[in-house]
Coordinates of C-alpha atoms in Angstrom, one line a residue:
M1 CA -87.7 -51.4 -64.6
P2 CA -87.5 -55.1 -65.7
E3 CA -84.0 -56.3 -65.2
L4 CA -82.3 -59.5 -66.4
P5 CA -84.6 -62.0 -64.6
E6 CA -87.8 -60.3 -65.8
V7 CA -86.6 -60.0 -69.4
E8 CA -85.4 -63.6 -69.4
T9 CA -88.8 -64.7 -68.0
T10 CA -90.5 -62.8 -70.8
V11 CA -88.3 -64.4 -73.4
R12 CA -88.9 -67.9 -72.1
G13 CA -92.6 -67.3 -71.8
L14 CA -92.9 -66.2 -75.4
N15 CA -90.8 -69.2 -76.6
R16 CA -93.0 -71.6 -74.6
A17 CA -96.2 -70.0 -75.9
L18 CA -95.1 -70.1 -79.6
N19 CA -93.7 -73.6 -79.0
S20 CA -91.5 -73.6 -82.2
L21 CA -94.5 -72.6 -84.3
S22 CA -93.6 -70.6 -87.4
A23 CA -95.7 -67.7 -86.3
R24 CA -95.8 -64.6 -88.5
F25 CA -96.8 -61.0 -87.8
I26 CA -99.8 -60.2 -89.9
D27 CA -100.6 -56.7 -88.5
V28 CA -99.8 -54.2 -85.8
W29 CA -101.8 -51.6 -83.9
A30 CA -100.6 -48.7 -81.7
D31 CA -102.2 -45.8 -80.0
W32 CA -98.9 -44.4 -78.8
K33 CA -96.7 -44.4 -81.9
K34 CA -93.8 -42.7 -80.2
T35 CA -93.0 -46.2 -78.8
I36 CA -91.7 -47.0 -82.3
K37 CA -88.2 -45.6 -82.5
K38 CA -87.1 -47.2 -85.8
P39 CA -88.3 -46.5 -88.3
R40 CA -90.0 -43.4 -86.9
N41 CA -92.8 -43.5 -89.4
F42 CA -95.4 -46.0 -88.1
K43 CA -96.7 -46.8 -91.6
S44 CA -93.2 -47.8 -92.6
F45 CA -92.8 -49.9 -89.4
K46 CA -96.1 -51.6 -90.1
A47 CA -95.2 -52.4 -93.7
G48 CA -91.8 -53.7 -92.6
I49 CA -93.2 -56.1 -89.9
K50 CA -96.1 -57.6 -91.8
K51 CA -95.6 -61.2 -93.0
K52 CA -92.3 -61.5 -91.2
K53 CA -91.9 -65.0 -89.6
I54 CA -90.6 -65.2 -86.0
E55 CA -87.5 -67.5 -86.2
K56 CA -86.0 -67.0 -82.8
I57 CA -86.6 -64.9 -79.6
W58 CA -83.6 -64.2 -77.4
R59 CA -82.3 -61.7 -74.8
R60 CA -79.3 -59.4 -74.8
G61 CA -79.1 -57.5 -71.5
K62 CA -82.5 -56.0 -70.9
N63 CA -83.4 -56.2 -74.7
I64 CA -85.7 -58.7 -76.2
I65 CA -84.8 -59.6 -79.8
F66 CA -87.2 -61.3 -82.3
E67 CA -85.1 -62.6 -85.1
L68 CA -87.4 -62.5 -88.2
S69 CA -87.4 -63.8 -91.7
D70 CA -85.7 -61.8 -94.5
N71 CA -82.8 -60.9 -92.2
Y72 CA -84.8 -58.5 -90.0
S73 CA -84.8 -58.2 -86.2
L74 CA -87.4 -56.6 -83.9
L75 CA -85.8 -55.2 -80.7
I76 CA -88.0 -54.3 -77.7
H77 CA -86.7 -52.6 -74.5
Q78 CA -89.5 -52.6 -72.0
K79 CA -88.0 -49.7 -70.0
L80 CA -89.6 -48.6 -66.8
T81 CA -93.1 -50.0 -66.7
G82 CA -93.5 -52.0 -69.9
H83 CA -94.1 -55.7 -70.1
L84 CA -95.1 -58.1 -73.0
L85 CA -98.2 -60.2 -72.8
Y86 CA -99.3 -63.2 -74.9
G87 CA -103.0 -63.9 -75.5
Y88 CA -106.1 -62.7 -77.3
W89 CA -107.8 -59.3 -76.9
V90 CA -111.1 -57.9 -78.2
R91 CA -111.6 -54.2 -79.1
R92 CA -114.4 -52.7 -77.0
G93 CA -114.9 -49.0 -77.5
N94 CA -111.5 -47.3 -77.0
N95 CA -110.1 -50.3 -75.0
W96 CA -108.7 -53.7 -75.7
Q97 CA -110.2 -56.3 -73.4
P98 CA -108.6 -59.8 -72.8
S99 CA -110.6 -62.8 -73.8
G100 CA -110.4 -66.1 -71.9
N101 CA -107.8 -65.1 -69.3
D102 CA -109.0 -63.3 -66.2
I103 CA -105.4 -62.7 -65.1
L104 CA -104.8 -60.4 -68.1
A105 CA -107.6 -58.2 -66.7
D106 CA -105.3 -57.2 -63.8
R107 CA -105.0 -53.4 -63.8
V108 CA -101.3 -53.3 -64.7
N109 CA -102.0 -55.5 -67.7
N110 CA -104.5 -53.1 -69.2
Y111 CA -102.2 -50.2 -70.4
I112 CA -102.2 -51.7 -73.9
H113 CA -100.5 -49.3 -76.3
L114 CA -99.1 -51.8 -78.9
L115 CA -100.5 -55.0 -80.3
F116 CA -98.9 -57.5 -82.7
F117 CA -101.3 -59.8 -84.5
L118 CA -100.0 -63.3 -85.3
D119 CA -101.2 -65.7 -87.9
N120 CA -101.9 -68.3 -85.2
G121 CA -104.8 -66.2 -84.0
K122 CA -103.0 -64.9 -80.9
M123 CA -101.5 -61.5 -80.1
I124 CA -98.4 -60.1 -78.4
A125 CA -99.3 -57.0 -76.4
L126 CA -97.2 -54.3 -74.8
S127 CA -98.7 -53.0 -71.6
D128 CA -96.8 -49.8 -70.6
L129 CA -98.2 -47.4 -68.0
R130 CA -95.5 -44.7 -68.4
K131 CA -95.1 -45.3 -72.2
F132 CA -91.3 -45.2 -72.1
A133 CA -90.7 -48.6 -74.0
N134 CA -88.7 -48.6 -77.2
V135 CA -89.5 -50.7 -80.2
E136 CA -87.1 -50.9 -83.2
L137 CA -87.1 -52.8 -86.5
W138 CA -83.6 -53.4 -87.8
K139 CA -81.8 -55.3 -90.5
T140 CA -80.2 -58.0 -88.4
E141 CA -76.6 -57.3 -89.5
E142 CA -77.0 -53.6 -88.8
L143 CA -78.4 -54.3 -85.3
L144 CA -75.5 -56.6 -84.5
A145 CA -73.0 -54.1 -85.8
S146 CA -74.6 -51.1 -84.1
S147 CA -72.7 -49.2 -81.4
G148 CA -75.6 -49.4 -78.9
F149 CA -75.5 -53.2 -79.2
N150 CA -71.8 -53.7 -79.2
N151 CA -71.2 -51.4 -76.3
L152 CA -73.1 -53.7 -74.0
G153 CA -71.1 -55.6 -71.5
P154 CA -70.9 -59.4 -70.9
E155 CA -73.7 -61.5 -69.6
I156 CA -73.1 -62.3 -65.9
L157 CA -74.8 -65.7 -66.2
E158 CA -72.8 -67.0 -69.1
K159 CA -70.6 -70.0 -68.1
S160 CA -67.7 -68.3 -70.0
F161 CA -68.0 -65.2 -67.8
T162 CA -65.7 -66.5 -65.0
F163 CA -64.8 -64.7 -61.8
E164 CA -61.5 -63.7 -63.4
K165 CA -63.3 -62.0 -66.2
F166 CA -65.7 -60.3 -63.8
K167 CA -62.7 -59.0 -61.7
E168 CA -61.1 -57.7 -64.9
A169 CA -64.2 -55.9 -66.0
L170 CA -64.5 -54.2 -62.7
S171 CA -60.8 -53.3 -62.5
K172 CA -61.3 -50.8 -65.2
K173 CA -63.6 -48.7 -63.1
K174 CA -63.0 -46.6 -60.0
G175 CA -66.5 -45.7 -58.8
K176 CA -68.8 -47.0 -56.2
I177 CA -69.6 -50.7 -56.5
K178 CA -73.4 -50.3 -56.9
E179 CA -73.1 -47.8 -59.7
V180 CA -70.5 -49.9 -61.5
L181 CA -72.7 -53.0 -61.3
M182 CA -75.6 -51.1 -62.9
N183 CA -73.3 -49.8 -65.7
Q184 CA -74.5 -51.8 -68.8
S185 CA -71.1 -51.4 -70.5
V186 CA -69.5 -53.3 -67.6
I187 CA -72.1 -56.1 -67.2
V188 CA -75.6 -56.2 -68.6
G189 CA -79.0 -56.8 -67.0
V190 CA -78.4 -55.6 -63.4
G191 CA -80.3 -52.6 -62.1
N192 CA -81.5 -51.2 -58.8
I193 CA -83.2 -54.3 -57.5
Y194 CA -80.5 -57.0 -58.0
S195 CA -77.5 -54.7 -57.2
D196 CA -79.2 -54.0 -53.8
E197 CA -80.0 -57.7 -53.2
A198 CA -76.6 -59.1 -54.3
L199 CA -74.6 -56.6 -52.3
W200 CA -76.7 -57.4 -49.2
R201 CA -76.0 -61.1 -49.7
A202 CA -72.3 -60.4 -50.2
Q203 CA -72.3 -58.1 -47.1
V204 CA -70.6 -55.3 -49.1
N205 CA -71.5 -51.6 -48.7
P206 CA -73.0 -50.1 -51.9
F207 CA -70.8 -47.0 -51.5
K208 CA -67.5 -48.9 -51.3
K209 CA -65.3 -48.0 -54.3
I210 CA -63.9 -50.6 -56.6
P211 CA -60.2 -50.1 -55.7
D212 CA -61.0 -50.7 -52.0
L213 CA -62.6 -54.1 -52.5
T214 CA -60.7 -57.2 -51.5
N215 CA -60.5 -60.2 -53.7
R216 CA -62.7 -62.1 -51.2
E217 CA -65.4 -59.3 -51.4
L218 CA -65.3 -59.4 -55.2
E219 CA -65.7 -63.2 -55.1
K220 CA -68.7 -62.8 -52.8
I221 CA -70.3 -60.2 -55.1
Y222 CA -69.8 -62.3 -58.2
D223 CA -71.3 -65.4 -56.5
S224 CA -74.2 -63.4 -55.0
L225 CA -75.0 -61.8 -58.3
R226 CA -75.2 -65.1 -60.1
D227 CA -77.2 -66.7 -57.3
V228 CA -79.7 -64.0 -56.9
L229 CA -80.3 -63.5 -60.7
Q230 CA -80.7 -67.3 -61.2
K231 CA -83.1 -67.6 -58.2
S232 CA -85.2 -64.7 -59.5
I233 CA -85.4 -66.4 -63.0
E234 CA -86.7 -69.5 -61.2
L235 CA -89.3 -67.4 -59.4
H236 CA -90.3 -65.6 -62.7
G237 CA -88.9 -62.2 -61.6
E238 CA -89.9 -59.4 -59.2
S239 CA -93.4 -57.9 -59.4
F240 CA -93.3 -55.3 -56.6
S241 CA -94.4 -52.8 -59.1
D242 CA -95.6 -53.2 -62.7
Y243 CA -93.8 -56.2 -64.1
R244 CA -95.9 -59.3 -65.0
D245 CA -94.9 -62.4 -67.1
T246 CA -96.4 -63.1 -70.5
N247 CA -99.5 -64.7 -69.0
G248 CA -100.1 -61.6 -66.9
E249 CA -99.0 -63.3 -63.6
K250 CA -96.8 -61.9 -60.9
G251 CA -93.3 -63.2 -60.3
G252 CA -92.3 -64.6 -56.9
F253 CA -89.1 -62.9 -56.1
D254 CA -90.9 -60.4 -53.8
K255 CA -91.2 -63.2 -51.2
I256 CA -87.5 -63.4 -50.8
R257 CA -86.6 -59.7 -51.3
M258 CA -84.3 -58.8 -48.4
V259 CA -83.5 -55.1 -48.7
Y260 CA -84.8 -53.5 -51.9
R261 CA -87.7 -51.1 -51.0
R262 CA -87.5 -52.3 -47.4
K263 CA -86.5 -49.0 -45.9
G264 CA -87.4 -48.8 -42.2
E265 CA -87.8 -52.6 -41.8
K266 CA -85.6 -54.8 -39.8
C267 CA -82.7 -56.6 -41.5
Q268 CA -83.6 -60.3 -41.6
C269 CA -80.0 -61.2 -40.8
C270 CA -79.2 -58.9 -37.8
G271 CA -82.3 -56.9 -37.0
T272 CA -80.8 -53.5 -37.8
I273 CA -83.1 -51.1 -39.6
I274 CA -82.6 -51.0 -43.4
K275 CA -81.6 -47.6 -44.7
R276 CA -82.2 -46.0 -48.1
K277 CA -79.7 -43.4 -49.5
K278 CA -79.1 -41.7 -52.8
I279 CA -76.2 -42.9 -54.9
G280 CA -75.9 -40.7 -57.9
S281 CA -79.3 -40.3 -59.4
R282 CA -80.5 -43.6 -58.0
S283 CA -81.3 -45.0 -54.6
C284 CA -79.9 -47.9 -52.7
H285 CA -81.1 -50.0 -49.8
F286 CA -78.7 -51.6 -47.4
C287 CA -78.1 -52.8 -43.8
P288 CA -75.6 -50.5 -42.1
A289 CA -74.5 -53.3 -39.7
C290 CA -74.1 -56.2 -42.2
Q291 CA -72.7 -53.9 -44.9
K292 CA -70.2 -51.7 -43.2
I293 CA -68.1 -49.4 -45.3

């Protein structure tokens, strides 16, 4: 699933592509209308989105928000395998084929189930193999007041989110550190990938419980999280699986991935074999020597 760096990369890519142009949605196509969660009726969604001008694109947690004219907002959560692409596609038979960009022809970019047509002649496409993505059209004030939006935790990369605030947020929880880091009501944007990577860098065992962490360990987790997320943004995210940026290109974080999906390989710090274990309904990867309980 795209996490904070991948979503931030997508938002920055869209903003660069549109380059402050006052682009408007002029039409929308979908062959998997269940992606549209609000309103449920596709015709109503289509009518609501047409002629709306894109005024701002930003990120909140793993959500992409298009602020539109007439006080509307389009919210997209890419979920497990979704990613947004920017370009031009031509309909050939039952498929949409990219025009003028060979990278968009990559297999993972060809699961097009939703297309937004813009008045600048380009399109924003959602490629989503598993078809789990959510797309919602809201009145902006209703979105900002919604429980789902307001229950999101703080942004770990915000300058105002200091170590003291991080420590306070975690102090309210008693569970295992990896599970708490992935709890979107505690902090947003962190999932399986970056919790594994940050905890390895901090040399903290993912099964260690919050009350058992020392102040120094908490500092190391805070610093490692910020460092690994920022580095991944610089590298345009992680593309081990399905994620691609808005141009259809892979991110570069895979090259510096230390433990995530490296079960059975040697730890690059000490040479111990990386282990994979279940933690709740998820999995974690860690070095049993560097990250002792």
